[in-house]
Amino acid sequence: MTTRLAWKNIWRNKTRSLIFIGAAFFGLALAIFTINLMKGIAAQRLDDAVSIQTGHLQIQNKDFNTFREIDQYIADPAQVRALLKDQPQIVSITERMVSEAVLTTPENTSIAQLTGVKPEIEIQFSALKDYLIGGTFLEGDLPKPILVSKKTAERLKLSIRSKVIVTLKAVSGEIVGGAFRVSGIFETPNTPYDENNAIVKYSDLGELSGIRNPHEIAILVNDRMQLTRIEGFLVKNLPSDYRHYSWITLLPQLYAFNGFTEAVSMLFTIIILLGLGFGLLNTMNMIVQERTREIGMLRAIGQSKWSVFFMLVKESGFLMFIGSLTGILLGIVIVNMTSQTGVPLGSGFALLGIRATIYPVVVWPMIVMVCVLATILTAIISVFPAFRALRIRPHAALRD
Amino acid sequence: MEIIEIRNLSKTYNPKTIPVHAVNQVNLTFKEGEFTAIVGASGSGKTTLLNMIGGIDNPSEGEVCIASNNLTNMSETQKTKFRRDHIGFVFQSYNLLPVLTAIENVEFIMEMQGRPVKERHSRSKELLSAICLSNRLHSRPGKLSGGQQQRVAVARALAHKPKFVIADEPTANLDSRSTADLLDIMVKLNEQEGITFIFSTHDQRVVDRARRVIVFEDGSVKEDYNK
Ligand SMILES: Nc1ncnc2c1ncn2[C@@H]1O[C@H](COP(=O)(O)OP(=O)(O)O)[C@@H](O)[C@H]1O
Ligand SMILES: [Mg+2]
């Protein structure tokens, strides 16, 4: 009975109720959208960074991460490939060769980590192709193509097709060199990466350094939640000569940044919820004040204190939930739509590694969290006006 | 048979600062089926007395017994339930629930008591026809005149067949036409249902319709007579 009465009561002052419901509706839609957009940004930055740099998981010779010697390669990559073959979450695997190198032009010298990649695999695997500002990935007719960053190109006065001498220590211990030609220039948002990296073909680097084997086998998965499971599998099955690392170990700053993004969007949501909470408190206090006589009458004719209390709690609940549930639904619909079409953010945030178009990601745990928070908040807030109503005595009904 | 017994009833407001003796050592009894007007000037203590009889205010001294139940000894919760089940209230300013229709208002107390829908409906319809509002069953109070609202309030007070009905100045907000109509209905229901009415007023035309008149002055009974 109090439920029906509470429901009818919220429509007494339609304007006031609709204002509150509207605030909850837009507030929660915005919160859900923001949370999922931020998640989309974090996911995009992560995808870029892991695909260009480390993979979600990486397998190396057990000493390579410490010493980075050219002969610390993966002795039997076929064995590792066979091991990974049956892992359904793995979507892509690339093998890379790595060497410290000196790049020289008549103008200047630069030290870089040279990564040898197989272009046809790498172009699928890595997002670097999206950050080319000139030229092509390693395709084309150039002999010994090399990709350098804009930074390096500027320092060494390089342009597309210009020649650069690469010098490195071969597996034999000799210092060897070769002429490469710039096939593309890239600029990623990650300045330290750009300053220190250049990319060549796997076969070209192998020829120069005298090895055939990769130093890294990088893996992309379709579900990061499965990483621990795959890691568990590797712990059991990977030969002891090799070691595996997850992106969290290899890119700790990115991991920390993603946690930070999540915290900020949660904080934003909490601020919206608190705003709504105060709005609700204010609205319900007004309602109790206005209805003092009516509540007194209800008490006089025999409605119990607690029944009045819960009637008001239900009114708060209705006000909050009509607005926030529809708002959350709208948020989910918008996120679903924009996760297909993308949200155009413009190029203003490129320096932060944020692309011009972001695809929000629906994060159900966060949405559930918002629902739980909204419920807890409503439960807490609604108690206060209802408690005030408990103090209204029956003879309030008789006052004029 | 006596249904209300009031012994040595007193109410003092602000006992510690400037005491106001609103009701002073009142002894009264009411019999089943009585139709009583409590008459007195404004401030004479009528509301205070009725509130104590209705169990919505606590006496400073003395006691109120209703059908051998001593209200003074009851807890707040017991009193609330007692009011719901045994007392009907009519207020000066109608106090209907604006979000409910006439018939829903009349059913309200029976609904609180958890009576079956069928019983509630037939009882409410019976009463709404008795108060000549059969054609306004589904109107909300806002769509009814003051007189019509107060008739619905009387029907609400009676619907669950309480032991008696208390009405504090029920006609104070009504014009003389509506006052006469309301009195007609109260008299009729008093006779048909045998329900005891106690109402306060300072309107002589209302006093004329009462069968018992209690004249109140400065918190005490000055006169008490049957006509
Ligand atoms: N809550 C209160 N506090 C203090 N004095 C009160 C209160 N209610 C009523 N009074 C005083 O008690 C006296 C009786 O009031 P009331 O019972 O309302 O009389 P009536 O209904 O006959 O007008 C008046 O003097 C009034 O001022
Ligand atoms: Mg009065």
XYZ file of C-alpha atoms and ligand atoms in Angstrom:
655
model
C 0.000 0.000 0.000
C 2.763 2.462 0.897
C 4.432 1.490 -2.373
C 1.407 2.548 -4.377
C 1.055 5.722 -2.354
C 4.763 6.519 -2.731
C 4.502 6.035 -6.473
C 1.506 8.324 -6.703
C 3.131 10.883 -4.430
C 6.132 11.434 -6.645
C 3.820 12.657 -9.403
C 2.189 15.285 -7.202
C 4.733 17.906 -8.067
C 5.510 16.777 -11.590
C 7.889 19.597 -12.395
C 10.008 19.092 -9.314
C 10.121 15.322 -9.733
C 10.906 15.566 -13.419
C 13.712 18.025 -12.772
C 15.288 15.612 -10.352
C 14.637 12.611 -12.574
C 16.088 14.528 -15.521
C 19.201 15.375 -13.533
C 19.656 11.739 -12.559
C 18.947 10.653 -16.125
C 21.513 12.917 -17.762
C 23.992 12.639 -14.912
C 24.085 8.872 -15.011
C 24.048 8.708 -18.816
C 27.031 11.055 -18.793
C 28.782 9.065 -16.083
C 28.339 5.778 -17.908
C 29.457 7.327 -21.170
C 32.501 8.911 -19.540
C 33.553 5.746 -17.752
C 33.367 3.738 -20.934
C 34.984 6.427 -23.060
C 37.889 6.636 -20.632
C 38.103 2.883 -20.765
C 38.136 3.143 -24.544
C 40.988 5.647 -24.352
C 42.918 3.451 -21.960
C 42.304 0.398 -24.140
C 43.426 2.225 -27.274
C 46.618 3.486 -25.644
C 47.269 0.017 -24.357
C 46.601 -1.615 -27.714
C 48.962 0.795 -29.428
C 51.711 0.427 -26.876
C 51.608 -3.340 -26.597
C 51.366 -3.884 -30.318
C 54.220 -1.509 -31.133
C 56.448 -2.373 -28.211
C 55.931 -5.465 -26.157
C 52.851 -7.527 -26.951
C 50.547 -8.508 -24.107
C 52.998 -11.250 -23.391
C 56.522 -11.713 -24.521
C 58.822 -14.699 -24.498
C 62.576 -14.217 -24.444
C 65.736 -16.102 -23.802
C 66.041 -16.186 -20.016
C 69.043 -13.827 -19.965
C 68.038 -11.422 -22.688
C 66.074 -9.004 -20.552
C 69.105 -8.460 -18.329
C 72.065 -8.527 -20.699
C 70.544 -7.929 -24.107
C 73.359 -9.730 -25.897
C 72.852 -10.534 -29.555
C 73.461 -14.243 -28.985
C 70.796 -14.530 -26.302
C 68.119 -15.475 -28.797
C 65.375 -18.052 -28.697
C 67.119 -21.210 -29.794
C 64.020 -23.096 -30.920
C 61.210 -20.708 -31.898
C 59.304 -23.563 -33.581
C 58.979 -25.242 -30.191
C 57.527 -22.072 -28.671
C 55.159 -21.613 -31.611
C 53.933 -25.177 -31.182
C 53.341 -24.511 -27.515
C 51.257 -21.427 -28.228
C 49.292 -22.968 -31.069
C 46.555 -24.382 -28.840
C 45.924 -21.238 -26.816
C 42.592 -19.985 -28.159
C 42.907 -16.485 -26.722
C 46.063 -15.744 -28.680
C 45.188 -13.737 -31.769
C 48.580 -12.811 -33.090
C 52.215 -13.777 -32.654
C 55.241 -11.976 -34.017
C 58.924 -12.786 -33.843
C 61.394 -9.969 -33.572
C 65.138 -9.649 -33.597
C 66.704 -6.871 -31.561
C 70.067 -5.225 -31.619
C 71.699 -2.074 -30.378
C 72.912 -0.098 -33.365
C 74.481 3.162 -34.376
C 72.859 5.089 -37.214
C 75.125 7.371 -39.091
C 74.646 9.952 -41.809
C 77.103 12.579 -42.987
C 75.293 15.011 -40.715
C 75.070 13.164 -37.398
C 75.049 9.959 -35.395
C 72.354 8.386 -33.310
C 72.077 5.315 -31.140
C 68.966 3.193 -31.544
C 67.505 -0.120 -30.678
C 67.052 -1.749 -34.015
C 64.187 -4.174 -34.256
C 64.005 -6.614 -37.114
C 60.460 -7.553 -38.013
C 58.684 -9.642 -40.612
C 56.700 -6.940 -42.414
C 53.759 -9.093 -43.490
C 53.209 -10.244 -39.867
C 54.160 -6.973 -38.210
C 51.747 -4.935 -40.297
C 48.946 -7.001 -38.772
C 50.424 -7.055 -35.338
C 51.638 -3.525 -34.734
C 49.845 -0.199 -34.720
C 53.028 1.518 -35.847
C 51.656 1.694 -39.405
C 48.991 4.110 -38.091
C 51.690 6.482 -36.907
C 53.583 6.755 -40.176
C 53.791 10.380 -41.187
C 55.587 9.696 -44.468
C 56.556 6.823 -46.706
C 55.397 3.251 -46.295
C 55.880 0.457 -43.752
C 58.689 -1.836 -44.887
C 57.055 -2.661 -48.199
C 58.116 -1.327 -51.560
C 61.086 -1.722 -53.851
C 63.748 -0.160 -51.619
C 66.668 -2.460 -50.779
C 67.175 -2.745 -46.984
C 64.372 -0.465 -45.931
C 64.387 1.161 -42.470
C 61.723 2.987 -40.489
C 62.965 5.868 -38.376
C 61.133 8.267 -36.136
C 60.564 11.880 -36.973
C 62.963 12.796 -34.160
C 65.713 10.619 -35.559
C 65.028 11.788 -39.089
C 65.422 15.389 -37.974
C 68.620 14.733 -36.074
C 70.172 12.758 -38.931
C 68.634 14.984 -41.621
C 66.899 12.017 -43.195
C 63.991 11.970 -45.588
C 62.236 9.197 -47.489
C 64.669 7.135 -49.552
C 67.725 8.740 -47.932
C 70.588 6.505 -46.957
C 71.699 5.746 -43.414
C 74.594 3.585 -42.312
C 73.756 1.068 -39.613
C 76.595 -0.262 -37.488
C 76.271 -2.987 -34.893
C 78.105 -5.822 -33.188
C 77.531 -9.098 -35.012
C 77.209 -12.434 -33.249
C 80.787 -13.133 -34.216
C 81.909 -10.141 -32.159
C 82.868 -8.088 -35.181
C 81.543 -4.628 -35.744
C 79.624 -4.739 -39.003
C 77.814 -2.114 -41.010
C 75.418 -1.737 -43.873
C 73.565 0.900 -45.813
C 69.780 1.129 -45.295
C 67.248 3.421 -46.949
C 64.454 5.179 -45.177
C 61.152 3.708 -46.311
C 59.015 5.445 -43.730
C 59.063 7.985 -40.934
C 56.894 7.518 -37.882
C 55.847 9.674 -34.969
C 54.166 7.992 -32.029
C 52.936 9.796 -28.921
C 55.616 8.001 -26.970
C 58.635 10.307 -27.326
C 61.176 8.076 -25.526
C 60.178 5.229 -27.815
C 60.638 7.417 -30.864
C 64.031 8.645 -29.749
C 65.356 5.144 -29.282
C 63.886 2.947 -31.963
C 64.262 2.090 -35.594
C 62.732 -0.805 -37.492
C 64.203 -2.930 -40.241
C 63.359 -6.215 -41.914
C 64.065 -9.358 -39.903
C 66.028 -10.845 -42.763
C 68.171 -7.736 -43.253
C 69.053 -7.532 -39.581
C 69.758 -11.250 -39.511
C 72.074 -10.998 -42.464
C 73.983 -8.153 -40.875
C 74.266 -9.614 -37.391
C 74.720 -13.201 -38.462
C 71.837 -14.788 -36.594
C 68.533 -16.255 -37.702
C 66.653 -16.525 -34.500
C 64.340 -14.051 -32.778
C 65.088 -12.441 -29.440
C 61.442 -11.870 -28.649
C 58.248 -13.673 -29.431
C 55.471 -11.179 -28.763
C 51.863 -12.281 -28.331
C 48.561 -10.433 -28.539
C 45.475 -11.906 -26.872
C 41.827 -11.068 -27.415
C 40.965 -10.964 -23.728
C 43.386 -9.482 -21.268
C 41.467 -11.147 -18.446
C 42.881 -14.440 -19.734
C 46.501 -13.310 -19.392
C 47.042 -14.836 -15.987
C 45.660 -18.108 -17.256
C 48.041 -18.126 -20.226
C 50.893 -17.105 -17.953
C 50.011 -20.009 -15.708
C 50.200 -22.263 -18.723
C 53.613 -20.862 -19.680
C 54.962 -21.291 -16.165
C 54.150 -24.977 -16.448
C 55.143 -25.583 -20.056
C 57.754 -23.090 -21.190
C 61.250 -24.638 -21.325
C 63.472 -23.260 -18.596
C 65.785 -21.582 -21.137
C 63.030 -19.089 -21.815
C 61.200 -16.624 -19.725
C 57.896 -14.846 -20.262
C 56.915 -11.307 -19.306
C 53.529 -9.626 -19.359
C 52.943 -6.077 -20.553
C 52.353 -5.093 -16.931
C 55.979 -5.910 -16.144
C 57.338 -4.430 -19.352
C 55.200 -1.248 -19.401
C 54.619 -0.433 -15.718
C 53.875 3.243 -16.386
C 51.132 2.393 -18.830
C 49.639 0.001 -16.323
C 49.725 2.696 -13.659
C 48.219 5.236 -16.033
C 45.326 2.926 -16.851
C 44.600 2.441 -13.172
C 44.660 6.196 -12.800
C 42.178 6.683 -15.680
C 39.832 4.217 -14.066
C 40.104 5.966 -10.719
C 39.441 9.367 -12.296
C 36.324 8.210 -14.124
C 35.070 6.550 -10.945
C 35.726 9.752 -9.039
C 33.816 11.697 -11.662
C 30.915 9.279 -11.263
C 31.015 9.575 -7.501
C 30.900 13.373 -7.799
C 27.825 13.128 -10.055
C 26.222 10.706 -7.621
C 26.984 12.952 -4.666
C 25.440 15.892 -6.511
C 22.344 13.815 -7.134
C 22.391 12.696 -3.520
C 22.256 16.273 -2.296
C 19.522 17.034 -4.811
C 17.550 14.083 -3.541
C 18.095 15.080 0.064
C 16.912 18.585 -0.682
C 13.860 17.424 -2.648
C 12.822 14.923 -0.007
C 13.327 17.408 2.825
C 11.047 19.823 0.985
C 8.516 17.059 0.522
C 8.518 16.160 4.210
C 8.187 19.803 5.163
C 5.317 20.408 2.772
C 3.532 17.279 3.865
C 3.838 17.751 7.595
C 0.088 18.033 7.994
C -0.611 15.067 5.772
C 1.935 12.898 7.560
C 0.396 14.000 10.871
C -3.004 12.953 9.528
C -1.635 9.545 8.481
C -0.211 9.066 11.953
C -3.483 10.205 13.548
C -5.646 7.792 11.610
C -3.330 4.972 12.566
C -0.498 4.577 10.103
C 2.580 3.411 11.942
C 5.761 5.435 12.135
C 7.719 2.861 10.192
C 5.156 2.621 7.487
C 5.445 6.396 6.988
C 9.215 6.028 7.107
C 9.301 3.393 4.391
C 6.786 5.237 2.274
C 9.216 8.161 2.134
C 12.209 5.904 1.566
C 10.326 4.376 -1.351
C 9.585 7.826 -2.742
C 13.307 8.628 -2.657
C 14.009 5.289 -4.273
C 11.512 5.855 -7.064
C 12.846 9.338 -7.786
C 16.416 8.114 -7.896
C 15.829 4.913 -9.794
C 13.514 6.166 -12.498
C 16.146 8.723 -13.433
C 19.293 6.761 -12.903
C 18.195 3.446 -14.375
C 16.931 5.082 -17.557
C 20.083 7.215 -17.588
C 22.294 4.161 -17.224
C 20.360 2.458 -20.009
C 20.789 5.487 -22.244
C 24.491 5.517 -21.371
C 24.810 1.871 -22.346
C 22.942 2.477 -25.610
C 25.183 5.440 -26.457
C 28.309 3.473 -25.585
C 27.128 0.571 -27.713
C 26.431 2.843 -30.649
C 29.658 4.782 -30.382
C 31.676 1.618 -29.875
C 30.792 0.927 -33.524
C 31.031 4.426 -34.950
C 33.712 5.850 -32.677
C 33.747 9.136 -30.814
C 35.576 11.900 -32.664
C 37.859 13.567 -30.134
C 39.934 15.460 -32.682
C 43.710 15.434 -32.742
C 44.053 17.654 -29.664
C 45.124 14.832 -27.380
C 47.610 13.190 -29.739
C 50.475 14.126 -27.438
C 48.937 11.877 -24.814
C 48.745 9.029 -27.273
C 45.013 9.464 -27.646
C 43.811 8.909 -31.182
C 41.372 11.191 -32.962
C 38.609 8.595 -32.878
C 37.969 6.632 -29.720
C 35.868 3.508 -29.516
C 34.284 3.301 -26.054
C 34.369 -0.090 -24.451
C 31.402 -1.416 -22.456
C 32.808 -2.314 -19.055
C 30.076 -4.225 -17.283
C 31.828 -4.460 -13.919
C 32.039 -0.665 -13.805
C 28.387 -0.300 -14.806
C 27.376 -2.746 -12.102
C 29.564 -0.797 -9.711
C 27.738 2.430 -10.609
C 24.378 0.726 -9.965
C 25.606 -0.555 -6.618
C 26.972 2.866 -5.642
C 23.713 4.567 -6.665
C 21.743 2.074 -4.596
C 23.909 2.491 -1.522
C 23.806 6.261 -1.858
C 20.019 6.303 -2.215
C 19.629 4.006 0.753
C 21.757 6.311 2.895
C 20.298 9.595 1.680
C 16.668 8.516 1.828
C 16.926 7.693 5.502
C 17.457 11.300 6.583
C 14.206 12.913 5.377
C 12.320 9.800 6.417
C 13.761 10.149 9.911
C 12.599 13.738 10.013
C 9.134 12.475 9.167
C 9.294 10.090 12.130
C 9.319 13.111 14.418
C 6.049 14.473 13.035
C 3.373 13.977 15.666
C -0.249 13.187 14.840
C -1.632 16.504 16.041
C 0.277 18.206 13.215
C -2.817 17.203 11.250
C -4.948 19.583 13.242
C -2.852 22.680 12.920
C -4.136 25.296 10.527
C -23.332 1.250 27.590
C -20.436 3.616 28.293
C -17.679 3.512 25.757
C -15.545 6.457 26.889
C -14.694 7.295 30.461
C -12.612 10.344 31.281
C -11.342 10.717 34.823
C -9.634 13.796 36.252
C -8.233 14.659 32.859
C -5.827 17.609 32.755
C -3.418 18.989 30.217
C -0.918 21.670 31.044
C 1.218 23.124 28.255
C 4.630 24.560 29.102
C 4.466 23.325 32.702
C 7.983 24.611 33.419
C 7.778 28.095 31.904
C 4.396 29.774 31.582
C 1.937 26.979 32.337
C -1.260 26.946 30.280
C -3.942 24.762 31.814
C -5.717 23.903 28.582
C -7.825 21.156 30.175
C -8.439 21.118 33.873
C -9.720 18.172 35.953
C -12.362 17.021 33.487
C -14.617 14.040 34.240
C -16.910 12.860 31.461
C -18.499 9.699 30.115
C -19.860 9.019 26.661
C -22.407 6.310 25.874
C -22.626 4.262 22.737
C -24.593 6.000 20.020
C -24.367 9.477 21.480
C -24.215 12.550 19.215
C -22.373 15.126 21.263
C -21.251 18.668 20.563
C -18.465 20.203 22.606
C -19.047 23.921 22.504
C -16.812 26.711 23.656
C -14.966 29.825 22.696
C -11.704 29.620 20.825
C -8.958 28.663 23.248
C -11.302 27.005 25.701
C -9.542 23.653 25.305
C -11.831 21.716 22.929
C -9.051 20.564 20.603
C -6.827 19.575 23.499
C -9.633 17.500 25.018
C -10.479 15.768 21.735
C -6.812 15.013 21.061
C -6.529 13.287 24.408
C -9.734 11.316 23.845
C -8.429 10.315 20.416
C -5.089 9.180 21.793
C -3.016 11.617 19.764
C -1.970 13.702 22.746
C -0.952 12.576 26.217
C -2.695 13.959 29.289
C -0.648 15.605 32.026
C -2.901 13.969 34.572
C -5.892 11.681 34.701
C -6.918 8.975 32.304
C -8.976 8.117 29.246
C -10.578 4.677 29.036
C -12.173 3.487 25.834
C -14.269 0.313 26.101
C -12.217 -0.610 29.179
C -8.892 0.043 27.416
C -6.853 2.590 29.311
C -5.217 4.784 26.659
C -2.887 6.282 29.239
C -1.137 2.958 29.774
C -0.563 2.200 26.130
C 2.726 2.505 24.289
C 2.942 4.794 21.276
C 2.744 1.806 18.928
C -0.249 0.326 20.725
C -2.006 3.670 20.592
C -1.362 3.994 16.866
C -2.925 0.612 16.257
C -5.777 1.422 18.627
C -6.542 4.621 16.751
C -6.500 2.772 13.458
C -8.872 0.064 14.601
C -11.201 1.831 16.993
C -11.319 5.584 16.408
C -12.457 7.625 13.419
C -11.059 11.098 12.821
C -12.547 14.028 10.939
C -10.387 17.135 10.707
C -11.268 20.753 10.215
C -9.270 20.946 6.994
C -10.531 17.616 5.542
C -7.041 16.127 5.217
C -7.848 13.682 2.464
C -4.958 12.153 0.560
C -4.821 14.248 -2.613
C -3.354 11.465 -4.740
C -6.178 9.040 -4.000
C -9.707 9.107 -5.399
C -12.756 9.505 -3.171
C -13.332 5.771 -2.945
C -9.622 5.059 -2.350
C -9.624 7.584 0.481
C -12.645 5.916 2.060
C -10.980 2.506 1.720
C -7.662 3.707 3.050
C -7.958 2.629 6.681
C -9.487 -0.720 5.788
C -6.552 -1.205 3.437
C -4.127 -0.430 6.280
C -5.958 -3.046 8.306
C -5.532 -5.522 5.492
C -9.222 -6.153 4.904
C -10.164 -8.006 1.706
C -10.720 -5.928 -1.426
C -14.330 -7.045 -1.858
C -15.314 -6.018 1.641
C -13.541 -2.674 1.212
C -15.276 -1.948 -2.065
C -18.770 -2.774 -0.952
C -18.384 -0.854 2.319
C -16.950 2.220 0.568
C -19.638 2.217 -2.087
C -22.327 1.909 0.547
C -20.902 4.897 2.423
C -20.316 7.014 -0.652
C -23.915 6.490 -1.603
C -24.972 7.422 1.939
C -23.063 10.709 1.597
C -24.601 11.244 -1.860
C -21.323 11.000 -3.753
C -21.941 7.791 -5.701
C -21.300 9.729 -8.873
C -17.879 10.958 -7.694
C -16.257 7.669 -6.673
C -13.205 8.233 -8.807
C -12.748 11.957 -8.349
C -9.681 13.132 -6.532
C -10.176 15.557 -3.619
C -8.897 18.452 -5.712
C -11.917 18.034 -7.967
C -14.396 18.096 -5.078
C -15.845 21.059 -3.199
C -14.967 21.593 0.463
C -18.310 20.214 1.555
C -17.918 17.142 -0.629
C -14.393 16.575 0.671
C -15.569 16.741 4.256
C -18.311 14.224 3.498
C -15.682 11.884 2.083
C -13.655 12.478 5.255
C -16.670 11.454 7.356
C -17.072 8.335 5.225
C -13.377 7.551 5.706
C -13.700 7.952 9.467
C -16.648 5.549 9.542
C -15.591 2.990 6.979
C -13.810 0.602 9.324
C -16.646 0.793 11.897
C -14.730 2.436 14.742
C -16.100 2.626 18.259
C -16.569 6.373 17.869
C -15.742 9.311 15.612
C -14.008 12.473 16.764
C -14.468 15.603 14.674
C -12.667 18.808 15.632
C -14.597 21.738 14.174
C -15.643 19.762 11.097
C -17.726 22.598 9.695
C -15.398 25.514 10.419
C -14.275 25.717 6.794
C -17.728 25.135 5.274
C -20.463 27.509 4.140
C -23.879 27.197 5.759
C -25.349 25.064 2.966
C -22.480 22.536 3.142
C -22.624 22.678 6.941
C -26.289 21.693 6.883
C -25.606 18.884 4.394
C -22.726 17.548 6.470
C -24.822 17.636 9.663
C -27.623 15.796 7.857
C -25.205 13.086 6.872
C -23.636 12.846 10.337
C -27.048 12.586 11.947
C -28.151 9.977 9.419
C -25.019 7.846 9.894
C -25.264 8.215 13.658
C -28.774 6.813 13.491
C -28.234 4.182 10.792
C -24.914 2.811 12.031
C -25.360 3.610 15.701
C -21.936 5.243 15.609
C -20.955 7.604 18.426
C -20.001 11.119 17.303
C -18.139 13.669 19.393
C -17.519 16.946 17.632
C -16.394 20.372 18.680
C -17.855 23.574 17.294
C -18.552 27.162 18.071
C -21.321 27.386 15.498
C -24.780 27.664 17.086
C -26.490 26.007 14.075
C -24.319 22.939 14.631
C -25.028 22.934 18.345
C -28.761 22.916 17.509
C -28.385 19.558 15.771
C -26.596 17.842 18.676
C -28.462 15.665 21.152
C -25.986 16.224 23.934
C -24.161 19.497 24.468
C -21.079 19.983 26.597
C -20.176 23.610 27.156
C -16.487 24.124 27.717
C -14.901 27.144 29.321
C -11.272 27.652 30.334
C -10.558 23.959 30.151
C -13.485 22.856 32.308
C -17.006 21.575 31.695
C -19.382 24.375 32.456
C -22.602 22.734 31.320
C -23.505 19.233 30.129
C -27.054 18.536 29.029
C -29.166 16.281 26.824
C -31.853 17.750 24.642
N 0.897 23.127 21.718
C 0.501 24.088 22.583
N 1.399 24.701 23.375
C 1.017 25.670 24.227
N -0.236 26.048 24.392
C -1.183 25.470 23.652
C -0.867 24.464 22.687
N -2.021 24.056 22.094
C -2.994 24.795 22.638
N -2.505 25.639 23.565
C -3.277 26.537 24.414
O -4.210 25.757 25.124
C -5.433 26.427 25.173
C -6.521 25.566 24.581
O -6.308 25.456 23.209
P -7.221 24.563 22.253
O -7.359 23.217 22.859
O -6.654 24.627 20.876
O -8.621 25.318 22.318
P -9.809 25.352 21.276
O -9.694 24.159 20.409
O -11.021 25.331 22.116
O -9.668 26.607 20.523
C -5.254 27.733 24.446
O -4.977 28.739 25.386
C -4.059 27.507 23.560
O -3.351 28.698 23.383
Mg -9.581 24.019 18.352
